Amino acid sequence: GLFLGRAAVAKLRVPKRYRHPALEERLSRRRTAQEARSLLRCRRAGIPAPAVYFVDYVTNSIYLEDIVDSITVQDHIYSVQQSGSDTSSLHNLAEKMGELLARMHDEDIIHGDLTTANLLLRPPVEKLDLVLIDFGLSFISGLPEDKGVDLYVLEKAFISTHPDTEMMFQALLKSYAATSKKSGPVIKKLDEVRLRGRKRSMIG
Amino acid sequence: MERRHRLELFPERSVALLLFQSVRNAAALRSKAVAGALEGALINPAMIVDPFQILVAANKAVHLHKIGKMKTRTLYSEIIFSLSPNNNISDAFKKFGISDTDTAVLIVLVVDSDKTINLESIASQVEGQQVSLDELPQLTDTARVKKMYKITPQEEKIGTLLDSVVCRMSTKDVL
């Protein structure tokens, strides 16, 4: 709704009753702090993410800028695939995504929950103006392993939510590699993580 | 002319903003405020980009006041402190509060929503001209704001100066 006259989103951390209360409090607090920290770090580095208006450490909720009239990349891919005007626009989108993630990783920001639902497109959609959201599981790390896992999570999300998008993800990775100077070890780790994943033979 | 805004999270409280130019008695106002004889936070408008910035500071101050976790001694000093991007209280007062030679003053009041405030009593103490909040952008010293909040060049591409400022204000205690 409106927060002090501006369009805002309130992220209220719903207490998970199945958790032990002490753990719940600590986890909530940590996630809220991590989210706030990552959002500030993104902003300083020029990585598009919502602005933080207010952090309430009592209820562990964050009040953020509402990216008005945006659509998720997930919804956008659905609609493009439905209408049939494929390859070129989605290819460009993938390139932009790769570029954005490379810049984020170069700042040692690990998103932690990369999915197409956590990437927004500002209107007008043709401009491919991306905004990253939902940094609740994010953390700071320089390790290629963590960055590789971040990309792996996105790859899995892509495959499971959007059929026939292997080419798109390839383009994303290519653009990632071209944008980030530290991408070599990250891609290497990604390959390793792929071999490690669920239902993968770890014999040997 | 003045602006009044209810705090959504604290509906029983409202914030009123009054802006004055050509102020001649900044020194007297400041000592009155320090002594507790003048109600309100006296802020240097040059450091303010938009009234939203003040509202965010006031919201945070009221929140901390309610839970008893203010860093400064009064609600009004807490509002001034909340404007600062760092945790140095005296620096905040120096940079965001008014100095004896200032000619423009922004007064912020926090009142109960259902009470009508006597703005006259405040305005009459200021030897200056009350102007509309619409004049605020002209009084903003953008260069000084950018320096104080340490705004990076990359940031300017992804959002407004106000976004950057408010971000730093709201996340300064997490770092």
mmCIF file of C-alpha atoms in Angstrom:
data_model
loop_
_atom_site.group_PDB
_atom_site.id
_atom_site.type_symbol
_atom_site.label_atom_id
_atom_site.label_comp_id
_atom_site.label_asym_id
_atom_site.label_seq_id
_atom_site.Cartn_x
_atom_site.Cartn_y
_atom_site.Cartn_z
ATOM 1 C CA GLY A 1 0.000 0.000 0.000
ATOM 2 C CA LEU A 2 1.205 3.479 0.796
ATOM 3 C CA PHE A 3 3.954 4.183 3.242
ATOM 4 C CA LEU A 4 4.366 7.839 4.105
ATOM 5 C CA GLY A 5 2.876 8.745 0.751
ATOM 6 C CA ARG A 6 4.872 6.365 -1.438
ATOM 7 C CA ALA A 7 4.005 3.025 -2.973
ATOM 8 C CA ALA A 8 5.595 0.422 -0.762
ATOM 9 C CA VAL A 9 5.674 -3.284 -0.065
ATOM 10 C CA ALA A 10 5.701 -4.527 3.505
ATOM 11 C CA LYS A 11 7.621 -7.770 3.994
ATOM 12 C CA LEU A 12 6.368 -9.213 7.204
ATOM 13 C CA ARG A 13 8.168 -12.295 8.420
ATOM 14 C CA VAL A 14 5.436 -14.704 9.431
ATOM 15 C CA PRO A 15 6.650 -16.681 12.455
ATOM 16 C CA LYS A 16 6.915 -20.328 11.546
ATOM 17 C CA ARG A 17 5.191 -22.199 14.345
ATOM 18 C CA TYR A 18 7.016 -25.420 13.623
ATOM 19 C CA ARG A 19 10.302 -23.862 14.635
ATOM 20 C CA HIS A 20 11.587 -23.632 18.142
ATOM 21 C CA PRO A 21 10.852 -20.054 19.309
ATOM 22 C CA ALA A 22 14.457 -19.216 20.121
ATOM 23 C CA LEU A 23 15.575 -20.351 16.707
ATOM 24 C CA GLU A 24 12.693 -18.578 15.036
ATOM 25 C CA GLU A 25 13.581 -15.240 16.594
ATOM 26 C CA ARG A 26 17.249 -15.571 15.758
ATOM 27 C CA LEU A 27 16.613 -16.708 12.186
ATOM 28 C CA SER A 28 14.064 -13.995 11.524
ATOM 29 C CA ARG A 29 16.368 -11.347 12.875
ATOM 30 C CA ARG A 30 19.326 -12.604 10.870
ATOM 31 C CA ARG A 31 17.372 -12.855 7.623
ATOM 32 C CA THR A 32 15.961 -9.358 8.058
ATOM 33 C CA ALA A 33 19.411 -7.936 8.729
ATOM 34 C CA GLN A 34 20.927 -9.819 5.798
ATOM 35 C CA GLU A 35 18.225 -8.598 3.494
ATOM 36 C CA ALA A 36 18.697 -4.994 4.557
ATOM 37 C CA ARG A 37 22.465 -5.268 4.258
ATOM 38 C CA SER A 38 22.333 -6.833 0.790
ATOM 39 C CA LEU A 39 19.834 -4.288 -0.472
ATOM 40 C CA LEU A 40 22.076 -1.453 0.661
ATOM 41 C CA ARG A 41 25.107 -3.118 -0.847
ATOM 42 C CA CYS A 42 23.289 -3.536 -4.155
ATOM 43 C CA ARG A 43 22.274 0.087 -4.189
ATOM 44 C CA ARG A 44 25.787 1.339 -3.502
ATOM 45 C CA ALA A 45 27.102 -0.808 -6.345
ATOM 46 C CA GLY A 46 24.422 0.355 -8.741
ATOM 47 C CA ILE A 47 22.650 -3.009 -8.871
ATOM 48 C CA PRO A 48 18.921 -2.413 -9.264
ATOM 49 C CA ALA A 49 17.002 -3.502 -6.204
ATOM 50 C CA PRO A 50 14.178 -1.913 -4.204
ATOM 51 C CA ALA A 51 14.997 0.964 -1.867
ATOM 52 C CA VAL A 52 14.587 0.273 1.846
ATOM 53 C CA TYR A 53 12.243 2.635 3.646
ATOM 54 C CA PHE A 54 12.094 1.160 7.143
ATOM 55 C CA VAL A 55 13.390 -1.876 8.999
ATOM 56 C CA ASP A 56 11.488 -3.000 12.082
ATOM 57 C CA TYR A 57 13.674 -5.247 14.216
ATOM 58 C CA VAL A 58 10.821 -5.987 16.608
ATOM 59 C CA THR A 59 8.581 -7.719 14.102
ATOM 60 C CA ASN A 60 11.476 -8.370 11.706
ATOM 61 C CA SER A 61 9.673 -6.731 8.840
ATOM 62 C CA ILE A 62 11.005 -4.562 6.053
ATOM 63 C CA TYR A 63 9.183 -1.797 4.217
ATOM 64 C CA LEU A 64 10.471 -1.516 0.671
ATOM 65 C CA GLU A 65 9.937 0.472 -2.470
ATOM 66 C CA ASP A 66 7.139 -0.991 -4.589
ATOM 67 C CA ILE A 67 8.261 -1.351 -8.198
ATOM 68 C CA VAL A 68 4.939 -0.222 -9.593
ATOM 69 C CA ASP A 69 3.430 -1.983 -12.618
ATOM 70 C CA SER A 70 6.335 -4.379 -12.863
ATOM 71 C CA ILE A 71 5.983 -7.985 -13.953
ATOM 72 C CA THR A 72 8.154 -10.889 -12.949
ATOM 73 C CA VAL A 73 10.476 -12.373 -15.538
ATOM 74 C CA GLN A 74 8.568 -15.571 -14.889
ATOM 75 C CA ASP A 75 5.283 -14.072 -16.039
ATOM 76 C CA HIS A 76 6.978 -12.372 -18.943
ATOM 77 C CA ILE A 77 8.482 -15.616 -20.224
ATOM 78 C CA TYR A 78 5.093 -17.303 -19.927
ATOM 79 C CA SER A 79 3.371 -14.619 -21.923
ATOM 80 C CA VAL A 80 6.050 -14.501 -24.623
ATOM 81 C CA GLN A 81 5.983 -18.269 -24.988
ATOM 82 C CA GLN A 82 2.206 -18.226 -25.192
ATOM 83 C CA SER A 83 2.063 -15.602 -27.939
ATOM 84 C CA GLY A 84 4.897 -17.229 -29.889
ATOM 85 C CA SER A 85 7.171 -14.249 -30.668
ATOM 86 C CA ASP A 86 10.160 -16.021 -29.174
ATOM 87 C CA THR A 87 13.840 -16.137 -29.689
ATOM 88 C CA SER A 88 15.215 -12.662 -30.118
ATOM 89 C CA SER A 89 13.505 -10.891 -27.216
ATOM 90 C CA LEU A 90 14.058 -13.745 -24.783
ATOM 91 C CA HIS A 91 17.644 -14.042 -25.930
ATOM 92 C CA ASN A 92 18.235 -10.384 -25.166
ATOM 93 C CA LEU A 93 16.514 -10.780 -21.819
ATOM 94 C CA ALA A 94 18.805 -13.690 -20.978
ATOM 95 C CA GLU A 95 21.840 -11.598 -21.864
ATOM 96 C CA LYS A 96 20.686 -8.796 -19.619
ATOM 97 C CA MET A 97 20.092 -11.248 -16.800
ATOM 98 C CA GLY A 98 23.560 -12.718 -17.174
ATOM 99 C CA GLU A 99 25.062 -9.260 -17.126
ATOM 100 C CA LEU A 100 23.149 -8.248 -14.010
ATOM 101 C CA LEU A 101 24.042 -11.403 -12.092
ATOM 102 C CA ALA A 102 27.685 -11.033 -13.056
ATOM 103 C CA ARG A 103 27.735 -7.530 -11.625
ATOM 104 C CA MET A 104 26.026 -8.728 -8.471
ATOM 105 C CA HIS A 105 28.482 -11.566 -7.983
ATOM 106 C CA ASP A 106 31.399 -9.248 -8.662
ATOM 107 C CA GLU A 107 30.238 -7.356 -5.566
ATOM 108 C CA ASP A 108 30.331 -10.676 -3.698
ATOM 109 C CA ILE A 109 26.583 -10.591 -3.173
ATOM 110 C CA ILE A 110 25.011 -14.047 -3.226
ATOM 111 C CA HIS A 111 21.258 -13.798 -3.763
ATOM 112 C CA GLY A 112 20.438 -17.190 -2.314
ATOM 113 C CA ASP A 113 17.070 -17.637 -3.976
ATOM 114 C CA LEU A 114 17.485 -16.900 -7.652
ATOM 115 C CA THR A 115 14.336 -17.684 -9.564
ATOM 116 C CA THR A 116 12.528 -15.973 -12.412
ATOM 117 C CA ALA A 117 9.925 -14.852 -9.904
ATOM 118 C CA ASN A 118 12.567 -12.847 -8.053
ATOM 119 C CA LEU A 119 13.504 -10.782 -11.067
ATOM 120 C CA LEU A 120 11.205 -7.970 -12.054
ATOM 121 C CA LEU A 121 10.878 -6.045 -15.290
ATOM 122 C CA ARG A 122 9.992 -2.377 -14.980
ATOM 123 C CA PRO A 123 7.509 -0.994 -17.487
ATOM 124 C CA PRO A 124 7.861 -0.706 -20.430
ATOM 125 C CA VAL A 125 8.915 -4.317 -20.708
ATOM 126 C CA GLU A 126 10.796 -3.808 -24.000
ATOM 127 C CA LYS A 127 13.419 -1.774 -22.175
ATOM 128 C CA LEU A 128 14.504 -4.906 -20.296
ATOM 129 C CA ASP A 129 14.977 -2.835 -17.148
ATOM 130 C CA LEU A 130 15.562 -5.553 -14.554
ATOM 131 C CA VAL A 131 15.201 -5.286 -10.770
ATOM 132 C CA LEU A 132 16.311 -7.962 -8.315
ATOM 133 C CA ILE A 133 14.089 -8.653 -5.339
ATOM 134 C CA ASP A 134 13.797 -10.901 -2.297
ATOM 135 C CA PHE A 135 17.199 -10.912 -0.658
ATOM 136 C CA GLY A 136 15.995 -12.738 2.429
ATOM 137 C CA LEU A 137 18.349 -15.653 1.910
ATOM 138 C CA SER A 138 21.242 -13.585 0.668
ATOM 139 C CA PHE A 139 24.728 -13.318 2.112
ATOM 140 C CA ILE A 140 28.130 -11.895 1.274
ATOM 141 C CA SER A 141 30.740 -14.263 -0.138
ATOM 142 C CA GLY A 142 33.620 -14.208 -2.561
ATOM 143 C CA LEU A 143 33.760 -17.963 -3.000
ATOM 144 C CA PRO A 144 33.214 -19.267 -6.528
ATOM 145 C CA GLU A 145 31.403 -22.211 -4.927
ATOM 146 C CA ASP A 146 28.701 -19.931 -3.504
ATOM 147 C CA LYS A 147 28.347 -18.066 -6.775
ATOM 148 C CA GLY A 148 28.216 -21.322 -8.684
ATOM 149 C CA VAL A 149 25.466 -22.593 -6.416
ATOM 150 C CA ASP A 150 23.582 -19.326 -6.866
ATOM 151 C CA LEU A 151 23.591 -19.886 -10.635
ATOM 152 C CA TYR A 152 22.720 -23.558 -10.213
ATOM 153 C CA VAL A 153 19.639 -22.642 -8.202
ATOM 154 C CA LEU A 154 18.574 -20.363 -11.045
ATOM 155 C CA GLU A 155 19.248 -23.045 -13.631
ATOM 156 C CA LYS A 156 17.106 -25.542 -11.765
ATOM 157 C CA ALA A 157 14.365 -22.936 -11.398
ATOM 158 C CA PHE A 158 14.535 -22.228 -15.114
ATOM 159 C CA ILE A 159 14.308 -25.858 -16.163
ATOM 160 C CA SER A 160 11.479 -26.676 -13.830
ATOM 161 C CA THR A 161 9.338 -23.605 -14.468
ATOM 162 C CA HIS A 162 10.056 -22.848 -18.090
ATOM 163 C CA PRO A 163 10.231 -25.699 -20.574
ATOM 164 C CA ASP A 164 12.436 -25.337 -23.660
ATOM 165 C CA THR A 165 14.620 -22.620 -22.211
ATOM 166 C CA GLU A 166 18.002 -24.311 -22.347
ATOM 167 C CA MET A 167 19.164 -21.894 -25.052
ATOM 168 C CA MET A 168 18.074 -18.987 -22.923
ATOM 169 C CA PHE A 169 20.106 -20.140 -19.981
ATOM 170 C CA GLN A 170 23.090 -20.742 -22.238
ATOM 171 C CA ALA A 171 22.870 -17.149 -23.409
ATOM 172 C CA LEU A 172 22.621 -16.044 -19.790
ATOM 173 C CA LEU A 173 25.789 -17.892 -18.867
ATOM 174 C CA LYS A 174 27.628 -16.587 -21.882
ATOM 175 C CA SER A 175 26.755 -13.032 -20.997
ATOM 176 C CA TYR A 176 27.679 -13.713 -17.358
ATOM 177 C CA ALA A 177 31.084 -14.998 -18.380
ATOM 178 C CA ALA A 178 31.630 -12.004 -20.646
ATOM 179 C CA THR A 179 30.700 -9.481 -17.967
ATOM 180 C CA SER A 180 32.447 -10.874 -14.924
ATOM 181 C CA LYS A 181 36.219 -11.051 -14.770
ATOM 182 C CA LYS A 182 36.010 -13.648 -12.017
ATOM 183 C CA SER A 183 33.592 -15.883 -13.912
ATOM 184 C CA GLY A 184 36.043 -18.655 -14.840
ATOM 185 C CA PRO A 185 36.192 -20.382 -11.460
ATOM 186 C CA VAL A 186 32.476 -19.760 -10.959
ATOM 187 C CA ILE A 187 31.446 -21.554 -14.153
ATOM 188 C CA LYS A 188 33.838 -24.341 -13.271
ATOM 189 C CA LYS A 189 32.161 -24.725 -9.887
ATOM 190 C CA LEU A 190 28.759 -24.635 -11.552
ATOM 191 C CA ASP A 191 29.768 -27.626 -13.673
ATOM 192 C CA GLU A 192 30.963 -29.405 -10.556
ATOM 193 C CA VAL A 193 27.752 -28.632 -8.653
ATOM 194 C CA ARG A 194 25.672 -29.931 -11.557
ATOM 195 C CA LEU A 195 27.452 -33.242 -11.233
ATOM 196 C CA ARG A 196 26.768 -33.229 -7.508
ATOM 197 C CA GLY A 197 23.056 -32.461 -7.565
ATOM 198 C CA ARG A 198 20.055 -34.579 -6.621
ATOM 199 C CA LYS A 199 19.844 -38.026 -8.147
ATOM 200 C CA ARG A 200 23.424 -37.820 -9.266
ATOM 201 C CA SER A 201 25.806 -40.660 -8.792
ATOM 202 C CA MET A 202 28.567 -39.745 -6.359
ATOM 203 C CA ILE A 203 30.364 -43.038 -6.700
ATOM 204 C CA GLY A 204 34.121 -42.669 -6.764
ATOM 205 C CA MET B 1 1.272 25.915 3.555
ATOM 206 C CA GLU B 2 2.627 23.591 6.135
ATOM 207 C CA ARG B 3 2.311 19.885 5.536
ATOM 208 C CA ARG B 4 0.778 17.324 7.776
ATOM 209 C CA HIS B 5 1.146 13.592 7.375
ATOM 210 C CA ARG B 6 -0.253 10.731 9.412
ATOM 211 C CA LEU B 7 2.148 7.884 10.119
ATOM 212 C CA GLU B 8 0.555 4.704 8.734
ATOM 213 C CA LEU B 9 2.356 2.505 11.234
ATOM 214 C CA PHE B 10 1.469 4.790 14.140
ATOM 215 C CA PRO B 11 -1.925 6.182 13.192
ATOM 216 C CA GLU B 12 -2.327 8.077 16.434
ATOM 217 C CA ARG B 13 0.662 10.242 15.490
ATOM 218 C CA SER B 14 1.031 12.805 12.741
ATOM 219 C CA VAL B 15 4.019 14.752 11.521
ATOM 220 C CA ALA B 16 3.810 18.435 10.665
ATOM 221 C CA LEU B 17 6.435 20.228 8.586
ATOM 222 C CA LEU B 18 6.940 23.973 8.512
ATOM 223 C CA LEU B 19 9.455 25.741 6.308
ATOM 224 C CA PHE B 20 10.825 29.218 6.912
ATOM 225 C CA GLN B 21 13.077 31.471 4.820
ATOM 226 C CA SER B 22 14.886 34.736 5.535
ATOM 227 C CA VAL B 23 15.198 33.716 9.151
ATOM 228 C CA ARG B 24 17.013 36.258 11.312
ATOM 229 C CA ASN B 25 16.979 34.606 14.724
ATOM 230 C CA ALA B 26 18.395 31.151 14.045
ATOM 231 C CA ALA B 27 20.728 31.434 17.037
ATOM 232 C CA ALA B 28 17.874 32.252 19.431
ATOM 233 C CA LEU B 29 15.726 29.466 18.013
ATOM 234 C CA ARG B 30 18.529 26.990 18.429
ATOM 235 C CA SER B 31 19.156 27.858 22.078
ATOM 236 C CA LYS B 32 15.433 27.722 22.782
ATOM 237 C CA ALA B 33 15.219 24.278 21.242
ATOM 238 C CA VAL B 34 18.234 23.032 23.175
ATOM 239 C CA ALA B 35 16.735 24.399 26.387
ATOM 240 C CA GLY B 36 13.493 22.627 25.612
ATOM 241 C CA ALA B 37 11.494 25.821 25.291
ATOM 242 C CA LEU B 38 10.657 25.314 21.648
ATOM 243 C CA GLU B 39 8.651 22.331 20.511
ATOM 244 C CA GLY B 40 9.980 20.646 17.396
ATOM 245 C CA ALA B 41 13.079 19.482 15.568
ATOM 246 C CA LEU B 42 14.962 22.301 13.851
ATOM 247 C CA ILE B 43 16.477 21.020 10.652
ATOM 248 C CA ASN B 44 18.723 22.509 8.010
ATOM 249 C CA PRO B 45 16.705 22.383 4.762
ATOM 250 C CA ALA B 46 19.876 22.283 2.654
ATOM 251 C CA MET B 47 20.335 18.658 3.677
ATOM 252 C CA ILE B 48 16.778 17.664 2.839
ATOM 253 C CA VAL B 49 15.893 16.390 -0.620
ATOM 254 C CA ASP B 50 12.190 15.783 -0.119
ATOM 255 C CA PRO B 51 9.677 15.792 2.754
ATOM 256 C CA PHE B 52 9.608 12.000 2.468
ATOM 257 C CA GLN B 53 13.128 11.977 3.895
ATOM 258 C CA ILE B 54 11.851 13.715 7.039
ATOM 259 C CA LEU B 55 8.878 11.375 7.287
ATOM 260 C CA VAL B 56 11.145 8.343 7.148
ATOM 261 C CA ALA B 57 13.317 9.805 9.912
ATOM 262 C CA ALA B 58 10.246 10.669 11.995
ATOM 263 C CA ASN B 59 8.758 7.211 11.475
ATOM 264 C CA LYS B 60 11.946 5.573 12.694
ATOM 265 C CA ALA B 61 12.224 7.941 15.653
ATOM 266 C CA VAL B 62 8.617 7.344 16.737
ATOM 267 C CA HIS B 63 9.144 3.581 16.406
ATOM 268 C CA LEU B 64 12.287 3.609 18.535
ATOM 269 C CA HIS B 65 10.660 5.931 21.047
ATOM 270 C CA LYS B 66 7.740 3.542 21.377
ATOM 271 C CA ILE B 67 9.966 0.546 22.107
ATOM 272 C CA GLY B 68 12.293 2.541 24.306
ATOM 273 C CA LYS B 69 15.321 2.074 22.072
ATOM 274 C CA MET B 70 16.176 5.630 21.030
ATOM 275 C CA LYS B 71 19.833 6.472 20.794
ATOM 276 C CA THR B 72 19.340 10.125 21.762
ATOM 277 C CA ARG B 73 17.444 11.663 24.629
ATOM 278 C CA THR B 74 14.363 13.172 23.016
ATOM 279 C CA LEU B 75 12.072 12.295 20.142
ATOM 280 C CA TYR B 76 13.063 15.436 18.286
ATOM 281 C CA SER B 77 16.785 14.863 18.643
ATOM 282 C CA GLU B 78 16.172 11.300 17.497
ATOM 283 C CA ILE B 79 14.554 12.586 14.298
ATOM 284 C CA ILE B 80 17.662 14.627 13.558
ATOM 285 C CA PHE B 81 19.877 11.649 14.355
ATOM 286 C CA SER B 82 17.810 9.367 12.094
ATOM 287 C CA LEU B 83 18.552 11.621 9.142
ATOM 288 C CA SER B 84 22.242 10.857 9.422
ATOM 289 C CA PRO B 85 23.797 8.013 7.408
ATOM 290 C CA ASN B 86 26.148 7.221 10.294
ATOM 291 C CA ASN B 87 25.901 6.544 13.996
ATOM 292 C CA ASN B 88 27.731 9.605 15.253
ATOM 293 C CA ILE B 89 25.207 11.654 17.215
ATOM 294 C CA SER B 90 27.078 14.934 17.540
ATOM 295 C CA ASP B 91 27.975 14.849 13.861
ATOM 296 C CA ALA B 92 24.295 14.407 13.037
ATOM 297 C CA PHE B 93 23.327 17.457 15.065
ATOM 298 C CA LYS B 94 26.039 19.514 13.443
ATOM 299 C CA LYS B 95 25.212 18.527 9.882
ATOM 300 C CA PHE B 96 21.429 18.230 10.009
ATOM 301 C CA GLY B 97 20.502 20.597 12.786
ATOM 302 C CA ILE B 98 20.543 24.333 12.262
ATOM 303 C CA SER B 99 23.503 26.574 12.962
ATOM 304 C CA ASP B 100 23.399 30.096 14.319
ATOM 305 C CA THR B 101 23.948 31.664 10.909
ATOM 306 C CA ASP B 102 21.341 29.711 8.931
ATOM 307 C CA THR B 103 18.642 31.717 7.179
ATOM 308 C CA ALA B 104 16.359 28.830 6.323
ATOM 309 C CA VAL B 105 14.835 26.520 8.891
ATOM 310 C CA LEU B 106 12.642 23.460 8.642
ATOM 311 C CA ILE B 107 10.633 22.719 11.770
ATOM 312 C CA VAL B 108 9.288 19.225 12.311
ATOM 313 C CA LEU B 109 6.598 18.471 14.868
ATOM 314 C CA VAL B 110 5.148 15.164 15.971
ATOM 315 C CA VAL B 111 1.623 15.480 17.299
ATOM 316 C CA ASP B 112 -1.377 13.380 18.185
ATOM 317 C CA SER B 113 -3.441 12.871 15.052
ATOM 318 C CA ASP B 114 -6.740 14.022 16.437
ATOM 319 C CA LYS B 115 -5.439 17.191 18.025
ATOM 320 C CA THR B 116 -5.362 20.451 16.126
ATOM 321 C CA ILE B 117 -1.939 21.967 16.639
ATOM 322 C CA ASN B 118 -1.360 25.582 17.304
ATOM 323 C CA LEU B 119 1.120 26.294 14.527
ATOM 324 C CA GLU B 120 0.824 29.994 15.232
ATOM 325 C CA SER B 121 2.652 29.711 18.506
ATOM 326 C CA ILE B 122 5.576 28.068 16.748
ATOM 327 C CA ALA B 123 5.558 30.294 13.681
ATOM 328 C CA SER B 124 5.375 33.471 15.770
ATOM 329 C CA GLN B 125 8.671 32.622 17.440
ATOM 330 C CA VAL B 126 10.453 32.521 14.102
ATOM 331 C CA GLU B 127 11.658 35.867 12.789
ATOM 332 C CA GLY B 128 11.299 34.931 9.194
ATOM 333 C CA GLN B 129 8.865 34.143 6.442
ATOM 334 C CA GLN B 130 6.919 30.916 6.405
ATOM 335 C CA VAL B 131 6.859 29.394 2.930
ATOM 336 C CA SER B 132 5.306 26.367 1.329
ATOM 337 C CA LEU B 133 7.118 23.021 1.409
ATOM 338 C CA ASP B 134 7.093 23.264 -2.386
ATOM 339 C CA GLU B 135 10.037 25.640 -2.009
ATOM 340 C CA LEU B 136 12.160 22.939 -0.420
ATOM 341 C CA PRO B 137 13.830 21.659 -3.616
ATOM 342 C CA GLN B 138 15.258 25.117 -4.212
ATOM 343 C CA LEU B 139 16.884 25.094 -0.808
ATOM 344 C CA THR B 140 18.462 21.669 -1.194
ATOM 345 C CA ASP B 141 22.232 21.635 -1.554
ATOM 346 C CA THR B 142 22.453 18.524 -3.748
ATOM 347 C CA ALA B 143 26.248 18.462 -3.795
ATOM 348 C CA ARG B 144 26.413 18.574 -0.019
ATOM 349 C CA VAL B 145 23.786 15.867 0.301
ATOM 350 C CA LYS B 146 25.667 13.594 -2.101
ATOM 351 C CA LYS B 147 28.849 14.128 -0.145
ATOM 352 C CA MET B 148 27.265 13.569 3.257
ATOM 353 C CA TYR B 149 25.517 10.394 2.210
ATOM 354 C CA LYS B 150 28.473 9.251 0.111
ATOM 355 C CA ILE B 151 26.377 8.568 -2.968
ATOM 356 C CA THR B 152 28.281 6.581 -5.596
ATOM 357 C CA PRO B 153 28.082 7.440 -9.301
ATOM 358 C CA GLN B 154 26.681 3.962 -10.118
ATOM 359 C CA GLU B 155 23.779 4.555 -7.764
ATOM 360 C CA GLU B 156 22.516 7.549 -9.625
ATOM 361 C CA LYS B 157 21.622 5.307 -12.550
ATOM 362 C CA ILE B 158 19.341 2.976 -10.654
ATOM 363 C CA GLY B 159 17.274 5.372 -8.616
ATOM 364 C CA THR B 160 16.715 8.887 -7.383
ATOM 365 C CA LEU B 161 18.877 10.701 -4.870
ATOM 366 C CA LEU B 162 15.975 10.386 -2.443
ATOM 367 C CA ASP B 163 16.003 6.578 -2.799
ATOM 368 C CA SER B 164 19.700 6.433 -1.986
ATOM 369 C CA VAL B 165 19.385 8.779 0.962
ATOM 370 C CA VAL B 166 16.445 6.951 2.498
ATOM 371 C CA CYS B 167 18.146 3.577 1.997
ATOM 372 C CA ARG B 168 21.139 4.665 4.011
ATOM 373 C CA MET B 169 18.995 6.185 6.733
ATOM 374 C CA SER B 170 16.967 3.035 7.186
ATOM 375 C CA THR B 171 19.815 0.528 7.063
ATOM 376 C CA LYS B 172 22.533 2.292 8.991
ATOM 377 C CA ASP B 173 22.048 0.228 12.117
ATOM 378 C CA VAL B 174 22.396 -3.112 10.400
ATOM 379 C CA LEU B 175 25.978 -2.574 9.377
#
